[in-house]
GROMACS .gro file of C-alpha atoms in nm:
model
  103
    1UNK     CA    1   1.335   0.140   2.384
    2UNK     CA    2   1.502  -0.064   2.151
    3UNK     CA    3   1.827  -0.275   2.293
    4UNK     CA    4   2.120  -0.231   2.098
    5UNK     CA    5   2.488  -0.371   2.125
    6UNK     CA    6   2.717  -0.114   1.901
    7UNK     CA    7   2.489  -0.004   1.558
    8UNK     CA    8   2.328  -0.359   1.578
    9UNK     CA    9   1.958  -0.373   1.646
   10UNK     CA   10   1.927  -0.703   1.866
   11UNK     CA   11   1.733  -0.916   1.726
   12UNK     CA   12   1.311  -0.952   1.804
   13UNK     CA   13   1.268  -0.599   1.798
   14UNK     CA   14   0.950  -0.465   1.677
   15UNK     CA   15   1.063  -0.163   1.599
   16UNK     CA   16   1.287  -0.050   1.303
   17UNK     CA   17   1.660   0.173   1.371
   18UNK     CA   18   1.573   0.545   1.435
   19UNK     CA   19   1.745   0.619   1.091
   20UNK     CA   20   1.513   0.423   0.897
   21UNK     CA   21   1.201   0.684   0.952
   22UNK     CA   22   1.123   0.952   0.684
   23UNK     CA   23   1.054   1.294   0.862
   24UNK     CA   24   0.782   1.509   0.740
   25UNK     CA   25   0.735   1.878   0.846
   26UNK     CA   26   0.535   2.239   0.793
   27UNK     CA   27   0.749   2.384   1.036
   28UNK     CA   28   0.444   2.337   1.211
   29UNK     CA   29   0.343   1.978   1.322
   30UNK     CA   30   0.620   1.678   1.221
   31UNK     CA   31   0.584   1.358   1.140
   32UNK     CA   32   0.774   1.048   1.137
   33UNK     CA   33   0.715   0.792   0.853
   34UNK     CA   34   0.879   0.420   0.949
   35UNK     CA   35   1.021   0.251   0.625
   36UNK     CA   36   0.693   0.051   0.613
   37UNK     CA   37   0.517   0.326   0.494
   38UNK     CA   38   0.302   0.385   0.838
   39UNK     CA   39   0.283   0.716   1.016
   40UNK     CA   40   0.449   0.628   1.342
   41UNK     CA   41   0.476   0.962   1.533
   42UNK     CA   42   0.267   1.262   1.458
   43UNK     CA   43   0.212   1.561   1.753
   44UNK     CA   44  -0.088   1.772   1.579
   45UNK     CA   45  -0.194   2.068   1.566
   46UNK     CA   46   0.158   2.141   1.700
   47UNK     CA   47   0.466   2.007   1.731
   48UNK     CA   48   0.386   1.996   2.174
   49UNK     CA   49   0.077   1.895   2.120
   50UNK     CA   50   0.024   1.578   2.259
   51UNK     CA   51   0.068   1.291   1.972
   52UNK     CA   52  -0.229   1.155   1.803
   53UNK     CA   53   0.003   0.886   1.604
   54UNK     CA   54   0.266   0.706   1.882
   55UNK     CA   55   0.337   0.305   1.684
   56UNK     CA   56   0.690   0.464   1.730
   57UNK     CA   57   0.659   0.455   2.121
   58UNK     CA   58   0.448   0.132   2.130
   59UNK     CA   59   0.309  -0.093   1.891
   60UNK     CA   60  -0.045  -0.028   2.004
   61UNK     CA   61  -0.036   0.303   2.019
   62UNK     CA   62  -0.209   0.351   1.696
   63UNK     CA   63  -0.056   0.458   1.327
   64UNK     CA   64  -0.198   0.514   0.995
   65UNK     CA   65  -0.080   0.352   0.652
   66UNK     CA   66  -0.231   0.379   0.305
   67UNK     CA   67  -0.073   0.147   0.105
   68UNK     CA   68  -0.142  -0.198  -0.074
   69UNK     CA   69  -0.230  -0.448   0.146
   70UNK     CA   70  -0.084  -0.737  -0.011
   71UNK     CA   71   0.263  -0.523   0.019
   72UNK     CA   72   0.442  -0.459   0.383
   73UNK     CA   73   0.749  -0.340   0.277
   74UNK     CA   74   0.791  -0.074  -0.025
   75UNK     CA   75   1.011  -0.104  -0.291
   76UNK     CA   76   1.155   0.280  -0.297
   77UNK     CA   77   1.159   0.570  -0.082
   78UNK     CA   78   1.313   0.864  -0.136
   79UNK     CA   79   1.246   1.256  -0.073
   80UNK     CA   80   1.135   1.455  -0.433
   81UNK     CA   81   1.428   1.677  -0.497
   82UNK     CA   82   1.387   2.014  -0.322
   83UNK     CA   83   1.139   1.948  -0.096
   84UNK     CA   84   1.029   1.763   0.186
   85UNK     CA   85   0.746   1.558   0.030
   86UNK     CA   86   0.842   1.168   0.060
   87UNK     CA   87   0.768   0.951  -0.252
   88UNK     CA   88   0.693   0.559  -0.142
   89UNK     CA   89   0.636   0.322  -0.419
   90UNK     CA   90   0.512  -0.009  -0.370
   91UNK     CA   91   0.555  -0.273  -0.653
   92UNK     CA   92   0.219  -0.516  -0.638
   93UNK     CA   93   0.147  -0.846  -0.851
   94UNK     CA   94  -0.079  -0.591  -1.064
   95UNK     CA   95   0.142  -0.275  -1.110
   96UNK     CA   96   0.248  -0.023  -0.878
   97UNK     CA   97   0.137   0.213  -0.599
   98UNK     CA   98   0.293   0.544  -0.530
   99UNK     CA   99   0.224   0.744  -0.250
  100UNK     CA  100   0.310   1.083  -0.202
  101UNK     CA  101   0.335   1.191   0.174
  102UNK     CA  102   0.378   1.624   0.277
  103UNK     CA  103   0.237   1.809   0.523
   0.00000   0.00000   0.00000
């Protein structure tokens, strides 16, 4: 759990505000995407279905990411309009990288 004090994250947290994830969904299975990029929750083939992503819970837990490597944070996020599919784009020192995430 993360500590807070009001809004305010305290400081040497590993682990980003609640608000800051994307969430993904079929209606089926969900995801949460952390601004990073990485899947950081996923519960598969169901949403009770015991998770098979959990970084969200604990860092160790195992996530997934594809994204540049030279780039942690991306540049944009944002849902396309009408849908639930989450556009990240990553600037690099050689162009750009979008990702498209849906499930």
């Amino acid at each position: 759990m993360r500590a807070i004090v009001g809004d305010v994250p305290l400081a040497g947290s590993p682990f980003p505000p609640i608000a800051d994830y994307a969430f993904l969904s079929d209606c089926e299975v969900t995801a949460l995407i952390a601004p990073s990029g990485n899947v950081e929750w996923l519960c598969a083939p169901r949403l009770d279905s015991p998770s098979v992503f959990a970084t969200l819970l604990d860092r160790d837990a195992g996530g997934f990411r594809l994204g540049p490597a030279d780039a942690s944070v991306p540049a944009a996020r944002r849902y396309l309009p009408g849908t639930m599919v989450l556009e990240t784009t990553w600037g690099t020192t050689t162009g750009w990288v979008i990702v498209r995430d849906a499930l």
